[in-house]
PDB file of C-alpha atoms in Angstrom:
ATOM      1  CA  MET A 109     -63.428 -23.878   3.919  1.00 52.00           C
ATOM      2  CA  ASN A 110     -61.782 -27.207   3.438  1.00 57.00           C
ATOM      3  CA  ALA A 111     -61.109 -30.579   6.645  1.00 55.00           C
ATOM      4  CA  THR A 112     -57.810 -28.316   7.206  1.00 67.00           C
ATOM      5  CA  GLU A 113     -58.630 -24.585   6.743  1.00 73.00           C
ATOM      6  CA  GLY A 114     -59.019 -23.106  10.324  1.00 79.00           C
ATOM      7  CA  PRO A 115     -61.829 -20.172  10.128  1.00 83.00           C
ATOM      8  CA  LEU A 116     -59.202 -17.451  10.599  1.00 86.00           C
ATOM      9  CA  ASP A 117     -56.858 -19.047   7.744  1.00 82.00           C
ATOM     10  CA  HIS A 118     -58.383 -16.351   5.247  1.00 84.00           C
ATOM     11  CA  TRP A 119     -55.976 -14.138   6.173  1.00 87.00           C
ATOM     12  CA  LEU A 120     -52.590 -14.263   6.345  1.00 92.00           C
ATOM     13  CA  GLY A 121     -51.341 -14.528   9.806  1.00 93.00           C
ATOM     14  CA  TYR A 122     -48.114 -15.193  11.887  1.00 93.00           C
ATOM     15  CA  ARG A 123     -46.926 -17.425  15.082  1.00 94.00           C
ATOM     16  CA  ASP A 124     -45.194 -16.232  18.057  1.00 95.00           C
ATOM     17  CA  CYS A 125     -45.475 -16.139  21.932  1.00 96.00           C
ATOM     18  CA  LEU A 126     -47.103 -13.331  23.818  1.00 96.00           C
ATOM     19  CA  PRO A 127     -48.361 -11.949  26.629  1.00 94.00           C
ATOM     20  CA  LEU A 128     -52.140 -12.345  26.376  1.00 95.00           C
ATOM     21  CA  ALA A 129     -54.707 -11.108  28.678  1.00 94.00           C
ATOM     22  CA  LEU A 130     -58.628 -11.936  28.091  1.00 95.00           C
ATOM     23  CA  THR A 131     -61.519 -10.128  30.045  1.00 93.00           C
ATOM     24  CA  PRO A 132     -65.322 -10.554  29.548  1.00 94.00           C
ATOM     25  CA  LEU A 133     -66.379  -7.744  27.287  1.00 93.00           C
ATOM     26  CA  THR A 134     -70.637  -6.823  27.801  1.00 86.00           C
ATOM     27  CA  GLN A 135     -70.607  -3.230  26.258  1.00 87.00           C
ATOM     28  CA  ALA A 136     -68.202  -0.648  25.106  1.00 89.00           C
ATOM     29  CA  SER A 137     -69.419   2.644  25.142  1.00 92.00           C
ATOM     30  CA  VAL A 138     -68.053   4.820  21.494  1.00 94.00           C
ATOM     31  CA  ALA A 139     -65.527   7.211  23.717  1.00 95.00           C
ATOM     32  CA  GLN A 140     -63.917   4.335  24.682  1.00 95.00           C
ATOM     33  CA  LEU A 141     -63.958   1.963  21.450  1.00 96.00           C
ATOM     34  CA  GLU A 142     -62.667   4.317  20.063  1.00 96.00           C
ATOM     35  CA  HIS A 143     -59.676   5.619  23.052  1.00 96.00           C
ATOM     36  CA  TRP A 144     -58.937   1.732  22.263  1.00 96.00           C
ATOM     37  CA  HIS A 145     -59.012   2.968  18.396  1.00 97.00           C
ATOM     38  CA  ASP A 146     -56.243   5.819  18.785  1.00 96.00           C
ATOM     39  CA  GLN A 147     -54.217   3.839  21.185  1.00 93.00           C
ATOM     40  CA  ASN A 148     -54.000   0.949  18.820  1.00 96.00           C
ATOM     41  CA  LEU A 149     -52.860   3.256  16.341  1.00 95.00           C
ATOM     42  CA  ARG A 150     -50.311   4.905  18.167  1.00 91.00           C
ATOM     43  CA  ALA A 151     -48.751   1.687  19.572  1.00 90.00           C
ATOM     44  CA  LEU A 152     -48.520  -0.261  15.615  1.00 93.00           C
ATOM     45  CA  HIS A 153     -46.997   3.308  14.074  1.00 90.00           C
ATOM     46  CA  ALA A 154     -44.458   2.901  17.388  1.00 85.00           C
ATOM     47  CA  ILE A 155     -43.922  -0.583  16.379  1.00 88.00           C
ATOM     48  CA  ALA A 156     -43.689  -0.388  12.462  1.00 88.00           C
ATOM     49  CA  VAL A 157     -41.049   2.668  13.798  1.00 80.00           C
ATOM     50  CA  LEU A 158     -38.853   0.540  15.612  1.00 77.00           C
ATOM     51  CA  ASP A 159     -38.874  -1.782  13.173  1.00 78.00           C
ATOM     52  CA  GLU A 160     -37.265   0.010  10.491  1.00 73.00           C
ATOM     53  CA  ARG A 161     -34.064  -0.641  12.373  1.00 60.00           C
ATOM     54  CA  HIS A 162     -34.134  -4.254  10.603  1.00 54.00           C
ATOM     55  CA  VAL A 163     -34.420  -2.756   7.474  1.00 53.00           C
ATOM     56  CA  GLY A 164     -31.029  -1.375   6.637  1.00 50.00           C
ATOM     57  CA  SER A 165     -29.046  -0.943   4.650  1.00 46.00           C
ATOM     58  CA  GLU A 166     -26.311  -3.265   3.322  1.00 49.00           C
ATOM     59  CA  THR A 167     -23.244  -1.747   1.368  1.00 51.00           C
ATOM     60  CA  GLY A 168     -20.841  -1.822   4.333  1.00 56.00           C
ATOM     61  CA  GLY A 169     -19.545   1.686   3.561  1.00 70.00           C
ATOM     62  CA  ALA A 170     -17.899   3.852   6.617  1.00 77.00           C
ATOM     63  CA  LEU A 171     -21.343   5.466   6.795  1.00 78.00           C
ATOM     64  CA  GLU A 172     -23.511   2.382   7.131  1.00 76.00           C
ATOM     65  CA  THR A 173     -20.996   1.387   9.738  1.00 75.00           C
ATOM     66  CA  GLU A 174     -21.350   5.166  12.011  1.00 76.00           C
ATOM     67  CA  VAL A 175     -25.000   4.080  11.169  1.00 75.00           C
ATOM     68  CA  GLU A 176     -25.080   0.823  13.100  1.00 74.00           C
ATOM     69  CA  ARG A 177     -23.153   1.723  16.206  1.00 73.00           C
ATOM     70  CA  LEU A 178     -25.502   4.682  16.743  1.00 78.00           C
ATOM     71  CA  HIS A 179     -28.606   2.334  16.027  1.00 72.00           C
ATOM     72  CA  GLN A 180     -26.931  -0.186  18.420  1.00 68.00           C
ATOM     73  CA  LYS A 181     -26.688   2.380  21.298  1.00 70.00           C
ATOM     74  CA  ILE A 182     -30.178   2.714  19.912  1.00 73.00           C
ATOM     75  CA  ASP A 183     -31.026  -0.529  21.188  1.00 67.00           C
ATOM     76  CA  VAL A 184     -29.622  -0.825  24.212  1.00 65.00           C
ATOM     77  CA  VAL A 185     -32.209   2.377  24.842  1.00 69.00           C
ATOM     78  CA  LEU A 186     -35.323   0.759  23.467  1.00 66.00           C
ATOM     79  CA  GLU A 187     -34.562  -1.638  25.987  1.00 63.00           C
ATOM     80  CA  LEU A 188     -34.187   0.016  28.726  1.00 62.00           C
ATOM     81  CA  LEU A 189     -37.304   1.579  28.099  1.00 70.00           C
ATOM     82  CA  GLY A 190     -38.869  -1.750  27.221  1.00 63.00           C
ATOM     83  CA  ALA A 191     -37.787  -2.509  30.860  1.00 63.00           C
ATOM     84  CA  VAL A 192     -39.222   0.516  32.653  1.00 69.00           C
ATOM     85  CA  LEU A 193     -42.178  -0.178  30.608  1.00 65.00           C
ATOM     86  CA  ARG A 194     -43.175  -3.780  32.175  1.00 59.00           C
ATOM     87  CA  ALA A 195     -41.695  -2.846  35.735  1.00 62.00           C
ATOM     88  CA  GLY A 196     -44.509  -0.248  35.691  1.00 63.00           C
ATOM     89  CA  ARG A 197     -47.418  -2.022  34.456  1.00 63.00           C
ATOM     90  CA  SER A 198     -48.367  -6.035  35.342  1.00 66.00           C
ATOM     91  CA  GLU A 199     -48.419  -7.549  32.371  1.00 74.00           C
ATOM     92  CA  ALA A 200     -49.970 -10.649  31.293  1.00 85.00           C
ATOM     93  CA  PRO A 201     -47.966 -14.472  30.895  1.00 89.00           C
ATOM     94  CA  ALA A 202     -47.160 -15.034  27.510  1.00 93.00           C
ATOM     95  CA  VAL A 203     -49.140 -17.010  24.930  1.00 95.00           C
ATOM     96  CA  PRO A 204     -48.432 -19.081  22.187  1.00 96.00           C
ATOM     97  CA  VAL A 205     -50.810 -17.056  19.452  1.00 97.00           C
ATOM     98  CA  ARG A 206     -51.617 -17.288  15.544  1.00 96.00           C
ATOM     99  CA  LEU A 207     -52.318 -13.646  14.689  1.00 97.00           C
ATOM    100  CA  SER A 208     -54.078 -12.797  11.605  1.00 96.00           C
ATOM    101  CA  ARG A 209     -56.102  -8.976  10.833  1.00 95.00           C
ATOM    102  CA  GLU A 210     -59.106 -11.423  10.931  1.00 95.00           C
ATOM    103  CA  GLY A 211     -58.222 -12.413  14.430  1.00 96.00           C
ATOM    104  CA  LEU A 212     -56.533 -14.418  16.946  1.00 96.00           C
ATOM    105  CA  SER A 213     -56.421 -17.736  18.650  1.00 96.00           C
ATOM    106  CA  TRP A 214     -54.778 -19.618  21.172  1.00 96.00           C
ATOM    107  CA  PRO A 215     -53.616 -22.753  23.057  1.00 95.00           C
ATOM    108  CA  VAL A 216     -57.468 -24.403  24.610  1.00 94.00           C
ATOM    109  CA  GLY A 217     -55.421 -25.015  27.568  1.00 86.00           C
ATOM    110  CA  HIS A 218     -55.049 -21.007  28.493  1.00 88.00           C
ATOM    111  CA  PRO A 219     -57.377 -20.277  31.116  1.00 83.00           C
ATOM    112  CA  ALA A 220     -60.051 -18.011  29.865  1.00 82.00           C
ATOM    113  CA  PRO A 221     -63.649 -16.384  30.283  1.00 82.00           C
ATOM    114  CA  THR A 222     -66.601 -18.260  29.028  1.00 78.00           C
ATOM    115  CA  ASP A 223     -68.448 -15.818  27.819  1.00 84.00           C
ATOM    116  CA  THR A 224     -68.118 -15.385  24.015  1.00 90.00           C
ATOM    117  CA  ARG A 225     -67.010 -11.602  23.969  1.00 94.00           C
ATOM    118  CA  LEU A 226     -64.208 -10.920  25.298  1.00 95.00           C
ATOM    119  CA  LEU A 227     -61.842  -7.952  25.489  1.00 96.00           C
ATOM    120  CA  VAL A 228     -58.377  -8.929  23.968  1.00 96.00           C
ATOM    121  CA  GLU A 229     -54.946  -7.061  25.566  1.00 95.00           C
ATOM    122  CA  LEU A 230     -51.690  -8.360  23.523  1.00 96.00           C
ATOM    123  CA  SER A 231     -48.374  -6.728  23.493  1.00 94.00           C
ATOM    124  CA  LEU A 232     -47.110  -7.503  20.470  1.00 94.00           C
ATOM    125  CA  HIS A 233     -43.766  -5.252  21.022  1.00 89.00           C
ATOM    126  CA  PRO A 234     -41.782  -4.644  24.727  1.00 82.00           C
ATOM    127  CA  CYS A 235     -41.516  -1.099  23.984  1.00 78.00           C
ATOM    128  CA  ALA A 236     -44.465  -0.376  22.522  1.00 82.00           C
ATOM    129  CA  PRO A 237     -46.340   2.306  24.894  1.00 78.00           C
ATOM    130  CA  ALA A 238     -49.746   0.114  25.107  1.00 86.00           C
ATOM    131  CA  PRO A 239     -50.630  -3.276  24.174  1.00 92.00           C
ATOM    132  CA  LEU A 240     -53.133  -3.993  21.699  1.00 96.00           C
ATOM    133  CA  CYS A 241     -56.634  -3.491  22.335  1.00 97.00           C
ATOM    134  CA  TRP A 242     -59.810  -4.795  20.691  1.00 97.00           C
ATOM    135  CA  PRO A 243     -63.389  -7.340  21.377  1.00 97.00           C
ATOM    136  CA  VAL A 244     -63.586 -10.241  19.874  1.00 96.00           C
ATOM    137  CA  GLN A 245     -65.777 -12.532  19.679  1.00 95.00           C
ATOM    138  CA  LEU A 246     -65.028 -16.369  20.132  1.00 95.00           C
ATOM    139  CA  ILE A 247     -66.153 -18.498  17.041  1.00 94.00           C
ATOM    140  CA  GLY A 248     -65.199 -21.930  18.177  1.00 92.00           C
ATOM    141  CA  GLU A 249     -62.027 -24.111  18.237  1.00 92.00           C
ATOM    142  CA  HIS A 250     -59.765 -25.889  15.588  1.00 92.00           C
ATOM    143  CA  GLU A 251     -56.952 -27.768  15.493  1.00 91.00           C
ATOM    144  CA  GLY A 252     -56.610 -27.565  19.251  1.00 94.00           C
ATOM    145  CA  GLU A 253     -56.581 -23.833  19.279  1.00 95.00           C
ATOM    146  CA  THR A 254     -59.402 -21.249  20.764  1.00 95.00           C
ATOM    147  CA  CYS A 255     -60.319 -18.416  17.649  1.00 95.00           C
ATOM    148  CA  ALA A 256     -61.366 -15.240  18.029  1.00 96.00           C
ATOM    149  CA  ARG A 257     -62.704 -12.937  15.622  1.00 96.00           C
ATOM    150  CA  PHE A 258     -62.138  -9.316  15.444  1.00 97.00           C
ATOM    151  CA  GLU A 259     -64.815  -7.094  16.161  1.00 96.00           C
ATOM    152  CA  ASP A 260     -65.244  -4.726  12.901  1.00 94.00           C
ATOM    153  CA  MET A 261     -62.384  -1.772  12.997  1.00 95.00           C
ATOM    154  CA  SER A 262     -61.663   1.325  11.002  1.00 96.00           C
ATOM    155  CA  GLU A 263     -60.334   0.657   7.877  1.00 96.00           C
ATOM    156  CA  ALA A 264     -57.293   3.056   8.679  1.00 97.00           C
ATOM    157  CA  LEU A 265     -56.572   0.567  12.298  1.00 97.00           C
ATOM    158  CA  GLY A 266     -56.766  -2.612   9.778  1.00 96.00           C
ATOM    159  CA  ALA A 267     -54.564  -1.711   7.924  1.00 96.00           C
ATOM    160  CA  ALA A 268     -51.971  -0.759   9.959  1.00 96.00           C
ATOM    161  CA  LEU A 269     -52.714  -4.141  11.608  1.00 97.00           C
ATOM    162  CA  GLU A 270     -51.993  -5.682   8.841  1.00 96.00           C
ATOM    163  CA  ARG A 271     -48.945  -4.188   7.661  1.00 95.00           C
ATOM    164  CA  PHE A 272     -47.901  -5.221  11.629  1.00 96.00           C
ATOM    165  CA  VAL A 273     -48.722  -9.156  10.484  1.00 96.00           C
ATOM    166  CA  PHE A 274     -47.575  -8.756   7.178  1.00 95.00           C
ATOM    167  CA  THR A 275     -43.816  -7.550   8.753  1.00 92.00           C
ATOM    168  CA  ARG A 276     -43.677 -10.432  11.481  1.00 92.00           C
ATOM    169  CA  HIS A 277     -44.381 -12.985   8.523  1.00 89.00           C
ATOM    170  CA  ARG A 278     -41.825 -11.833   6.609  1.00 89.00           C
ATOM    171  CA  ARG A 279     -39.502 -12.225   9.337  1.00 84.00           C
ATOM    172  CA  SER A 280     -40.502 -15.190  10.077  1.00 77.00           C
ATOM    173  CA  VAL A 281     -40.131 -16.908   6.953  1.00 78.00           C
ATOM    174  CA  ALA A 282     -36.378 -15.642   7.214  1.00 71.00           C
ATOM    175  CA  GLY A 283     -35.614 -16.314  10.342  1.00 67.00           C
ATOM    176  CA  ALA A 284     -36.835 -20.367   9.753  1.00 66.00           C
ATOM    177  CA  ARG A 285     -34.521 -20.431   6.355  1.00 64.00           C
ATOM    178  CA  SER A 286     -31.684 -19.259   9.154  1.00 60.00           C
ATOM    179  CA  PRO A 287     -30.370 -21.649  12.242  1.00 60.00           C
ATOM    180  CA  ALA A 288     -30.856 -18.690  14.858  1.00 52.00           C
ATOM    181  CA  GLY A 289     -34.436 -18.127  13.275  1.00 46.00           C
ATOM    182  CA  THR A 290     -37.205 -18.219  16.390  1.00 44.00           C
ATOM    183  CA  VAL A 291     -40.481 -16.859  15.573  1.00 44.00           C
ATOM    184  CA  ALA A 292     -42.049 -19.861  13.893  1.00 44.00           C
ATOM    185  CA  ALA A 293     -44.010 -18.904  10.692  1.00 42.00           C
ATOM    186  CA  SER A 294     -47.735 -19.472  10.062  1.00 44.00           C
ATOM    187  CA  GLY A 295     -48.286 -21.459   6.596  1.00 41.00           C
ATOM    188  CA  PRO A 296     -47.636 -20.594   3.070  1.00 37.00           C
ATOM    189  CA  PRO A 297     -50.292 -18.340   2.359  1.00 39.00           C
ATOM    190  CA  ARG A 298     -53.258 -19.603   0.147  1.00 38.00           C
ATOM    191  CA  GLN A 299     -55.024 -18.301  -2.742  1.00 37.00           C
ATOM    192  CA  SER A 300     -57.031 -16.196  -0.515  1.00 38.00           C
ATOM    193  CA  VAL A 301     -54.335 -13.962   1.309  1.00 41.00           C
ATOM    194  CA  ARG A 302     -54.833 -10.379   0.937  1.00 46.00           C
ATOM    195  CA  HIS A 303     -51.396  -9.031   1.439  1.00 46.00           C
ATOM    196  CA  PRO A 304     -51.376  -5.050   2.069  1.00 49.00           C
ATOM    197  CA  PRO A 305     -50.226  -2.365  -0.301  1.00 50.00           C
ATOM    198  CA  PRO A 306     -46.723  -1.422   0.274  1.00 45.00           C
TER     199      PRO A 306
END
């Protein structure tokens, strides 16, 4: 790792401002880990389905126009659903974070327990059925950010999270090229970055 490379820069990541909750975690039962695992898979799958809305045809034909109208109506329903979900649960304040398959980081000034093992709850999408929940280990600070590495997760969950990060990173790069872009890219991928399979 060179002088400018952070401890979590080995995997592709992206930056966003997301609701983040951190709680001490001394131990977690196998049943609890399985619950978080299945919950995370369902949430990431739901987000992947929602993201398909942004990958549409650009031919501009009559059928595509009608489909776009239907998508716009669905968007309204999803916004209402998201409002209902947010009203039914207490959501943590949004924090600037960098997320990757390996872990995440947040500003040093953000209130966090001093324990080295924490449970991260990160809301990835306003219409997701639940936040991403998984244990992390604090591994230090880098350039004004607290860094935490995810504990071991299954290949299926790791791949789903990696695909989510890849999609968000690609969108952030496209947004950075457009004046309307709002999500900042986390920097150019290094040679050691692994990309998920298509």
